[in-house]
PDB file of C-alpha atoms in Angstrom:
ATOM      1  CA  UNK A  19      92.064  -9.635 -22.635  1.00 88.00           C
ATOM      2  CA  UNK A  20      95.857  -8.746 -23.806  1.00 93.00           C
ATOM      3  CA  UNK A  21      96.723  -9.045 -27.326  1.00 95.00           C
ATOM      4  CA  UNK A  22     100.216  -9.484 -28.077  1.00 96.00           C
ATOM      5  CA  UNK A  23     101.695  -9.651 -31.798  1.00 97.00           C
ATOM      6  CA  UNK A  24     104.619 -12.404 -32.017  1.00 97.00           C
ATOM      7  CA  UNK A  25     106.887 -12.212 -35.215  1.00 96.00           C
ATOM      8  CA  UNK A  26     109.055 -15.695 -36.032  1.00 96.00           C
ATOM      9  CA  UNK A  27     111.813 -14.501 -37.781  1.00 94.00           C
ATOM     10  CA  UNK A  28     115.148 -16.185 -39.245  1.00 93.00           C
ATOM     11  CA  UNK A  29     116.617 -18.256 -42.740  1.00 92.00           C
ATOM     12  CA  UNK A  30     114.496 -19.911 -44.997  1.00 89.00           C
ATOM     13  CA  UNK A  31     114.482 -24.223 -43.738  1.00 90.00           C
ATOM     14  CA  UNK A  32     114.996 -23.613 -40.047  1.00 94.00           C
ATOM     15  CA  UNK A  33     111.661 -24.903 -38.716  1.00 93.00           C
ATOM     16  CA  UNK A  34     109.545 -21.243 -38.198  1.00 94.00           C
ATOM     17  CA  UNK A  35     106.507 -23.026 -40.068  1.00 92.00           C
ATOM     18  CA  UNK A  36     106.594 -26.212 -38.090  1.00 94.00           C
ATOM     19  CA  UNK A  37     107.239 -24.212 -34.720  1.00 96.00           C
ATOM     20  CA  UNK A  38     104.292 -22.479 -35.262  1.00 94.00           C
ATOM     21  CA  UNK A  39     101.561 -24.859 -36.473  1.00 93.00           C
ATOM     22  CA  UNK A  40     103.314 -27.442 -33.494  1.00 95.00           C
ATOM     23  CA  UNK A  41     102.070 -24.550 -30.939  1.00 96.00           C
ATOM     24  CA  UNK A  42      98.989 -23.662 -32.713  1.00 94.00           C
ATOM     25  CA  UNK A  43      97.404 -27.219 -33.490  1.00 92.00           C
ATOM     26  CA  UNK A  44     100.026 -29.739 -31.550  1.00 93.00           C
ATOM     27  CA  UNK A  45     100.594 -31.415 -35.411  1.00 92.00           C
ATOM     28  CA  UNK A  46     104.015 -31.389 -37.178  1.00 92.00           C
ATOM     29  CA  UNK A  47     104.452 -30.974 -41.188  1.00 80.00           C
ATOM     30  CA  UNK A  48     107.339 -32.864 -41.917  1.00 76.00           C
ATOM     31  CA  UNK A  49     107.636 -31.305 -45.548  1.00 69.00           C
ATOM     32  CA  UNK A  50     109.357 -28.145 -46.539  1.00 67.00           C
ATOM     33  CA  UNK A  51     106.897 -25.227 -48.066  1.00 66.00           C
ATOM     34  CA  UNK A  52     108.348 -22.209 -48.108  1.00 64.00           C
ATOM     35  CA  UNK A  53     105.873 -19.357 -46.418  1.00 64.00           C
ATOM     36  CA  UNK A  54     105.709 -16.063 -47.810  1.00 66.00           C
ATOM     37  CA  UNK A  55     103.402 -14.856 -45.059  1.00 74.00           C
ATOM     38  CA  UNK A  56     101.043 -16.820 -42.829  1.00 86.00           C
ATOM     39  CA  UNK A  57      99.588 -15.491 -39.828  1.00 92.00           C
ATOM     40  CA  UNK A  58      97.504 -17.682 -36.863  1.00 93.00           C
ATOM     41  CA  UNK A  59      96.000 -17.031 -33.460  1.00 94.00           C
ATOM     42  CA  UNK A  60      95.358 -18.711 -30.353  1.00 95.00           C
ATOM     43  CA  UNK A  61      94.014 -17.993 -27.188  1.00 94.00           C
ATOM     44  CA  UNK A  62      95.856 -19.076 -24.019  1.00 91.00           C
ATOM     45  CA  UNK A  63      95.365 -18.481 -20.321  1.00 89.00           C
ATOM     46  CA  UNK A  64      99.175 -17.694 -18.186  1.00 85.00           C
ATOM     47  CA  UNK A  65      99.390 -16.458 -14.845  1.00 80.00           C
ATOM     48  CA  UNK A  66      95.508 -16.262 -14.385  1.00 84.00           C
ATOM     49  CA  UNK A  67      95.336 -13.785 -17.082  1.00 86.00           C
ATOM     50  CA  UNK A  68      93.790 -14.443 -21.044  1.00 92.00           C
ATOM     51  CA  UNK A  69      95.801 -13.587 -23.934  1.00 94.00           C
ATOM     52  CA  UNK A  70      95.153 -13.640 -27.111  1.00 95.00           C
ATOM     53  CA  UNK A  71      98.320 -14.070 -29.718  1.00 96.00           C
ATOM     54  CA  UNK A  72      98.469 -13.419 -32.984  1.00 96.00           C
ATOM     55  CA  UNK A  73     101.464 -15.144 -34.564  1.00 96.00           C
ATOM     56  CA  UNK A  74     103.227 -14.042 -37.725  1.00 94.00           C
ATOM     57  CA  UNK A  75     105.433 -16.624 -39.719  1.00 92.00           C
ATOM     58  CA  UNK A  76     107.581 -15.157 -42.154  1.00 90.00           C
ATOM     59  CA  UNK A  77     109.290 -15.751 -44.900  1.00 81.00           C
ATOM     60  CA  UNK A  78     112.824 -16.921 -44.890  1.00 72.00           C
ATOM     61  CA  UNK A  79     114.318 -16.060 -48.310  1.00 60.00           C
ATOM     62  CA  UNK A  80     116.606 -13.170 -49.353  1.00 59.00           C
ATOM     63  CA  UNK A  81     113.964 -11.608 -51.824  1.00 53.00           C
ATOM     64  CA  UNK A  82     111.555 -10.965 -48.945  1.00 61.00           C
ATOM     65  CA  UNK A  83     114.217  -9.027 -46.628  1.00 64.00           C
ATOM     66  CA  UNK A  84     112.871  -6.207 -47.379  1.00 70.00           C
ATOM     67  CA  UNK A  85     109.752  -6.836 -45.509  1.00 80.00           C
ATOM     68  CA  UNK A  86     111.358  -7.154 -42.442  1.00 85.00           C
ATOM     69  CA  UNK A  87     111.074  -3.691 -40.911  1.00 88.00           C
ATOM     70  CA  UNK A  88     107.085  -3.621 -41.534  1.00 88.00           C
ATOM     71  CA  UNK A  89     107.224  -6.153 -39.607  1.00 89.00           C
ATOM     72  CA  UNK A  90     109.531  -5.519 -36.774  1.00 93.00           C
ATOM     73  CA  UNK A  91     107.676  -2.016 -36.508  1.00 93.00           C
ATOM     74  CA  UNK A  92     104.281  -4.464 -35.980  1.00 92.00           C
ATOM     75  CA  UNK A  93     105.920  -6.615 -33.061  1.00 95.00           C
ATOM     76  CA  UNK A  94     105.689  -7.234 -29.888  1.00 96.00           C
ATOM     77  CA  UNK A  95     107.797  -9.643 -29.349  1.00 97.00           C
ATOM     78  CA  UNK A  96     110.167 -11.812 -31.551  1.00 97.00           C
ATOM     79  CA  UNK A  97     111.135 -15.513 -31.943  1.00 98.00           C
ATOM     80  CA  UNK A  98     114.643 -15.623 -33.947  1.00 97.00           C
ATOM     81  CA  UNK A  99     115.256 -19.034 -35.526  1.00 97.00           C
ATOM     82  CA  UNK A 100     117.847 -21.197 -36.444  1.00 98.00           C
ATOM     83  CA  UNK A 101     118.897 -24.690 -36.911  1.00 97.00           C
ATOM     84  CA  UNK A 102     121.510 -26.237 -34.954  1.00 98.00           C
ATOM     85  CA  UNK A 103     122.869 -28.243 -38.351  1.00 97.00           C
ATOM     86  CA  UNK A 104     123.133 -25.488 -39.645  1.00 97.00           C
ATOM     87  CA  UNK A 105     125.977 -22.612 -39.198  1.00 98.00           C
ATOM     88  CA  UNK A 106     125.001 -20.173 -41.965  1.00 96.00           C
ATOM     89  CA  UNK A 107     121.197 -19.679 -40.252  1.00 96.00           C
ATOM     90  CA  UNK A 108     122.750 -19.027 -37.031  1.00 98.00           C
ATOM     91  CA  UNK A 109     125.259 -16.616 -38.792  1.00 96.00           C
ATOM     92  CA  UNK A 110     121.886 -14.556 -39.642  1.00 94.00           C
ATOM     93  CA  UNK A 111     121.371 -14.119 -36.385  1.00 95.00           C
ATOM     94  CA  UNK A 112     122.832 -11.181 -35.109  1.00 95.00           C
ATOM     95  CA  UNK A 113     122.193  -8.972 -37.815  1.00 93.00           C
ATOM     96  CA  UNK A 114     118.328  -9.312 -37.514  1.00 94.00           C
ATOM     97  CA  UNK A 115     118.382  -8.560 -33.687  1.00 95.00           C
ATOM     98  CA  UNK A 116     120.751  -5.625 -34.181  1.00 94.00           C
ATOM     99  CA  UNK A 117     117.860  -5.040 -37.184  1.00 93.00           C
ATOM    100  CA  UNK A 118     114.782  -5.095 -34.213  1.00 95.00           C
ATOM    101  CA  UNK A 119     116.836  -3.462 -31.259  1.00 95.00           C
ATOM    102  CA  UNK A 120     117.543  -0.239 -33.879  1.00 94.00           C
ATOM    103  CA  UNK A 121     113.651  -0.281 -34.912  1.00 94.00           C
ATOM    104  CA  UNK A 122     112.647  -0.771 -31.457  1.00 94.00           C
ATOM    105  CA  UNK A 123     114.860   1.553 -30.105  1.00 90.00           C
ATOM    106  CA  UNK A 124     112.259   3.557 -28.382  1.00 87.00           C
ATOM    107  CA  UNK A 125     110.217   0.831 -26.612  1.00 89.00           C
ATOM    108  CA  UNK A 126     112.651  -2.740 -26.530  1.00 91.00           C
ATOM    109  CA  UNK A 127     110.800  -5.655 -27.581  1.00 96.00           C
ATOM    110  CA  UNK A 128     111.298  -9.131 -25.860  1.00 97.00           C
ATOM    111  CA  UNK A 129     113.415 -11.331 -28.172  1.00 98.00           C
ATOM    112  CA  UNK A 130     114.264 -15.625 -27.685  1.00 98.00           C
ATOM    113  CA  UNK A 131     116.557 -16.837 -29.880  1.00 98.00           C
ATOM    114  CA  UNK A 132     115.483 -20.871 -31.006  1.00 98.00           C
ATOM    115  CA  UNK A 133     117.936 -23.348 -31.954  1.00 98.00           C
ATOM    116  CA  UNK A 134     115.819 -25.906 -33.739  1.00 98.00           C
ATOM    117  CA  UNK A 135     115.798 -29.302 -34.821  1.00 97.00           C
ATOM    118  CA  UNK A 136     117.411 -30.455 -31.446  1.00 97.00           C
ATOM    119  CA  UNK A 137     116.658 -34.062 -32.439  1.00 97.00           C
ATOM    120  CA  UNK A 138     119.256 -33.804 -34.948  1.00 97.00           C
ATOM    121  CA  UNK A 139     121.963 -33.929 -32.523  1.00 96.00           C
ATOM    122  CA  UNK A 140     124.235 -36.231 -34.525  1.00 97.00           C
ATOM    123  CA  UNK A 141     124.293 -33.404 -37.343  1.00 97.00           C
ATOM    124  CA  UNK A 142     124.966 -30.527 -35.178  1.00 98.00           C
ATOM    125  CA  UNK A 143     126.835 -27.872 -36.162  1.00 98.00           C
ATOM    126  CA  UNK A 144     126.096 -24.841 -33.763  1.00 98.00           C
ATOM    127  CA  UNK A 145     127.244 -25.753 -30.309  1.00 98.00           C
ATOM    128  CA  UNK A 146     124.637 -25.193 -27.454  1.00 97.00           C
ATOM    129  CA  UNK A 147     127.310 -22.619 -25.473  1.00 98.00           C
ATOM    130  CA  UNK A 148     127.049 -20.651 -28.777  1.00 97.00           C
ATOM    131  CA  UNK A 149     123.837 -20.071 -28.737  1.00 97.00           C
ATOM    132  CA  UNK A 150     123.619 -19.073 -25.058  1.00 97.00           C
ATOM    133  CA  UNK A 151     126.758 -16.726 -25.722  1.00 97.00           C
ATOM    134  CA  UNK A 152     124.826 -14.832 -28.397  1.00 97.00           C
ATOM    135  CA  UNK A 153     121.641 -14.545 -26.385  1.00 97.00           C
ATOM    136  CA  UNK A 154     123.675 -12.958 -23.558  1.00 97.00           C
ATOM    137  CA  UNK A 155     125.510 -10.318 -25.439  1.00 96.00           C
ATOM    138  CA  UNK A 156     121.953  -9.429 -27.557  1.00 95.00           C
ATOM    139  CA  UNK A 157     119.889  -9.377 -24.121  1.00 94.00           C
ATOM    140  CA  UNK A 158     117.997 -12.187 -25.240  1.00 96.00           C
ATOM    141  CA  UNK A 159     116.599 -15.290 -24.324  1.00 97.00           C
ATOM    142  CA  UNK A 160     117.519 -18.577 -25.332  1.00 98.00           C
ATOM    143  CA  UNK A 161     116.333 -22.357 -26.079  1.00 98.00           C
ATOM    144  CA  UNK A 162     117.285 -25.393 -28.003  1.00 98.00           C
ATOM    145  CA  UNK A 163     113.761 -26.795 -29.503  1.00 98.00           C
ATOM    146  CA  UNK A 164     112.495 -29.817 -31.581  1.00 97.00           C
ATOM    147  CA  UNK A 165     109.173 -29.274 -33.480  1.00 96.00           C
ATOM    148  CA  UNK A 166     109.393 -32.943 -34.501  1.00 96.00           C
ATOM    149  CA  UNK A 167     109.711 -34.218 -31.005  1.00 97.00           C
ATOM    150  CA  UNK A 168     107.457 -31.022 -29.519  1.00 97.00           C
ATOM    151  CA  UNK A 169     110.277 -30.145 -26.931  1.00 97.00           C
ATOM    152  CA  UNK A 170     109.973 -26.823 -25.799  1.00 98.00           C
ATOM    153  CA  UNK A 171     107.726 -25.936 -28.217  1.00 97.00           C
ATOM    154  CA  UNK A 172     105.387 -23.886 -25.899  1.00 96.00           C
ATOM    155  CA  UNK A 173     107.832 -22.966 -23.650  1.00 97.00           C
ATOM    156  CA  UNK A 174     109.162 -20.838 -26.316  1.00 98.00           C
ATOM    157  CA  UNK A 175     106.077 -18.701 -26.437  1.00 96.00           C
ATOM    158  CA  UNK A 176     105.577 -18.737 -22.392  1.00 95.00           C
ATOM    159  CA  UNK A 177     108.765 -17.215 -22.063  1.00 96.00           C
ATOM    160  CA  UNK A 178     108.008 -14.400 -24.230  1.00 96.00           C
ATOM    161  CA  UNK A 179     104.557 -13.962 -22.474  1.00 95.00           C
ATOM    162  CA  UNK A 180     106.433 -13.949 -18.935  1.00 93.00           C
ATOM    163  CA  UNK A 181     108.727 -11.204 -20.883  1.00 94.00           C
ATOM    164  CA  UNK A 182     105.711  -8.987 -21.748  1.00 94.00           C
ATOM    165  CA  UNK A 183     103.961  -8.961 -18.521  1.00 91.00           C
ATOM    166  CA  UNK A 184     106.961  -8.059 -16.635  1.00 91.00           C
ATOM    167  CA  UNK A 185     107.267  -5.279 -19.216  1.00 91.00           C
ATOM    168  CA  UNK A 186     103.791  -3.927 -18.737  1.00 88.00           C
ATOM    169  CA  UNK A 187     104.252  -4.300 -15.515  1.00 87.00           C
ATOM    170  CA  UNK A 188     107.551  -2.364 -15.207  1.00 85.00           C
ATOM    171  CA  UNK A 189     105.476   0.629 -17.264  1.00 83.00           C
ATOM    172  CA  UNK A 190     103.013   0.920 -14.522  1.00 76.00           C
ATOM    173  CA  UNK A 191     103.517   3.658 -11.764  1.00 71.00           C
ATOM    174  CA  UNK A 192     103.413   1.950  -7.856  1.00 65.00           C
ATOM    175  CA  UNK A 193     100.404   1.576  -6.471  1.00 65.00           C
ATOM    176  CA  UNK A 194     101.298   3.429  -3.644  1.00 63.00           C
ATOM    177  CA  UNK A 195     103.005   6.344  -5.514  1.00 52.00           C
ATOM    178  CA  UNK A 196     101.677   9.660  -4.982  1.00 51.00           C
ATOM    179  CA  UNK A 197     102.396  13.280  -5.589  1.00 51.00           C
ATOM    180  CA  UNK A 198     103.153  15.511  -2.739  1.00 52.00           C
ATOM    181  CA  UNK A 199     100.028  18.408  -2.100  1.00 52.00           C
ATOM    182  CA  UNK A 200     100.948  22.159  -2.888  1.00 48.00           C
ATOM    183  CA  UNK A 201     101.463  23.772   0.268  1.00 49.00           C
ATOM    184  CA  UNK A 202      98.440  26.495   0.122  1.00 54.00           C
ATOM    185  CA  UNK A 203      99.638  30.018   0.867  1.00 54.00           C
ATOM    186  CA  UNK A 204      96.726  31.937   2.153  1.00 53.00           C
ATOM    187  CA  UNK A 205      96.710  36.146   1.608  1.00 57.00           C
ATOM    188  CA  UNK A 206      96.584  38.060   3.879  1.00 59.00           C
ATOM    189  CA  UNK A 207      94.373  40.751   4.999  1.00 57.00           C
ATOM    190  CA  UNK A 208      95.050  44.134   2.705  1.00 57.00           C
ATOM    191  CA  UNK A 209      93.163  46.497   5.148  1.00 56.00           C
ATOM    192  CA  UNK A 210      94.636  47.463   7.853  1.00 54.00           C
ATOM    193  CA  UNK A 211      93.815  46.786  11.026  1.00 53.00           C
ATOM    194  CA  UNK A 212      91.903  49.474  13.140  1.00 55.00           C
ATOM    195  CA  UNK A 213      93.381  50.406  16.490  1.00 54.00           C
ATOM    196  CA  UNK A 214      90.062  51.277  18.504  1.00 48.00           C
ATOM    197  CA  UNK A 215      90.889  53.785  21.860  1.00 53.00           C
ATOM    198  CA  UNK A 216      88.338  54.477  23.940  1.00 51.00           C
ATOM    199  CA  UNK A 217      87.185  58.902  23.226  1.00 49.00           C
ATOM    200  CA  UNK A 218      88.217  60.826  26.182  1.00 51.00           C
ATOM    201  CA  UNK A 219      85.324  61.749  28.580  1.00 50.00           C
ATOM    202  CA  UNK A 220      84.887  64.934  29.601  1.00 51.00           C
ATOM    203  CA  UNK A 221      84.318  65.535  33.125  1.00 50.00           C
ATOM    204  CA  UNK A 222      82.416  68.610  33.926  1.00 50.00           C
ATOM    205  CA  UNK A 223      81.800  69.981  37.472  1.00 51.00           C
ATOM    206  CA  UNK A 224      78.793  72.269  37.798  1.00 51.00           C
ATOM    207  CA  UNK A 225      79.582  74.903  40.363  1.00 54.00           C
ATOM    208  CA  UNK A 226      77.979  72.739  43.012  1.00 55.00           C
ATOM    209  CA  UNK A 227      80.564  70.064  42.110  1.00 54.00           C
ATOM    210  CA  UNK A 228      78.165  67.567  40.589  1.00 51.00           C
ATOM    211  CA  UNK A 229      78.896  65.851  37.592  1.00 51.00           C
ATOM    212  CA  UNK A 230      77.371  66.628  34.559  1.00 50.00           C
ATOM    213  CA  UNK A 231      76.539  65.543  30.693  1.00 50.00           C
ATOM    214  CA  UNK A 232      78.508  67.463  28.386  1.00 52.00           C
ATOM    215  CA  UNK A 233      79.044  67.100  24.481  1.00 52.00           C
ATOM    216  CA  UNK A 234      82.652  65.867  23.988  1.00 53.00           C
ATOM    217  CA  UNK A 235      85.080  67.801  22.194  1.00 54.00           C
ATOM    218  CA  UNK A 236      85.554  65.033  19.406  1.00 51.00           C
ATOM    219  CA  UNK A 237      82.257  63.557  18.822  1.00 53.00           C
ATOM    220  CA  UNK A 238      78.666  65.404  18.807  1.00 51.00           C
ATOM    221  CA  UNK A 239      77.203  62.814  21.277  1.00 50.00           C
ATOM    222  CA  UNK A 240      76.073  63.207  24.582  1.00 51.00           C
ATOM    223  CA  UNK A 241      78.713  61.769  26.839  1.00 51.00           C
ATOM    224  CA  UNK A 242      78.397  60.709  30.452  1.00 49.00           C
ATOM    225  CA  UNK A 243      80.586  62.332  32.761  1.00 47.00           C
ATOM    226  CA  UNK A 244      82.592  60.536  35.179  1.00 46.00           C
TER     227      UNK A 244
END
């Protein structure tokens, strides 16, 4: 089973809370409570393989800013919020995803930025274009999303999942990689080789010409003359 650690992120109002417990139990809250912290989990099978998430809502507010790199260093992966009626909470943006991409320097963490509250179209302030310009120049994802109306709710999480396991999958060497054997250098012989000659033979002629035995003049042994 992969476990993956997904951090919403982003201003205090912009929907993280209702995001999440849309995902995580398919309700929506309709009233505001700011979170300081509240952290859920849910199993889900993608791609024929079983993850397990564990999903960190944060808080919004100034005075808990200084949380933020505890738990950027703790990530995974990120969802960035903001609400499209609202330009000051997409004007936080950038400088939390220049805050992860500095953290994460090292090892790059998938990142979708969330314009929420789609539904309230007629009070848009933060142009859809915007949004998809931002996500480009960051390297990020991007989708417009409606907890109240569940659009794109779960596709928001998918698409950091599909993110991941191309990641790990990028990390792992080719199947059919291999490294090239040592050629082995064998040593050769130190002694040298003997050059074996055959001892001269002594031919002796007795005084009736018949050959003889005789003791050769290099050896002891009994030779036969030839």
């Amino acid at each position: 089973m992969l476990n993956y650690k997904i951090i919403l992120m982003g201003s205090g109002g912009v929907g993280k809370s209702a995001l999440t417990q849309r995902f995580i139990s398919g309700n929506f809250v309709e009233a505001y409570d700011p979170t300081i912290e509240d952290c859920y989990q849910k199993t889900i099978n993608i791609n024929d393989e079983t993850c397990k998430l564990e999903i960190l809502d944060t808080a919004g507010t100034e005075q808990f800013s200084s949380m933020r790199d505890v738990y950027i260093k703790s990530g995974d992966a990120f969802v960035i919020v903001y609400s499209i009626n609202s330009t000051s909470t997409f004007n936080d943006i950038s400088s939390i995803i220049e805050q992860i991409n500095s953290i994460k320097d090292s090892d790059p963490a998938p990142i979708i930025i969330v314009g929420n509250k789609s539904d309230l179209d007629d009070e848009r302030e933060v142009d859809e274009e915007l949004g998809q310009t931002l996500a480009k120049s960051t390297h990020s994802s991007f989708i417009e999303a409606s907890a109240k109306l569940n659009s794109n709710v779960n596709e928001i999480f998918y698409d950091l999942l599909r993110q991941l396991a191309n990641k790990r999958k990028s990390m792992q060497p080719p199947r059919n990689s291999f490294s090239p054997k040592s050629s082995v250098v064998y040593p050769r012989d130190p002694s040298p080789k003997q050059n074996y000659q055959k001892s001269p033979q002594n031919v002796h002629n007795d005084s009736n010409g018949i050959k003889k035995k005789s003791l050769c003049d290099k050896c002891t042994k009994s030779c036969t003359i030839i």
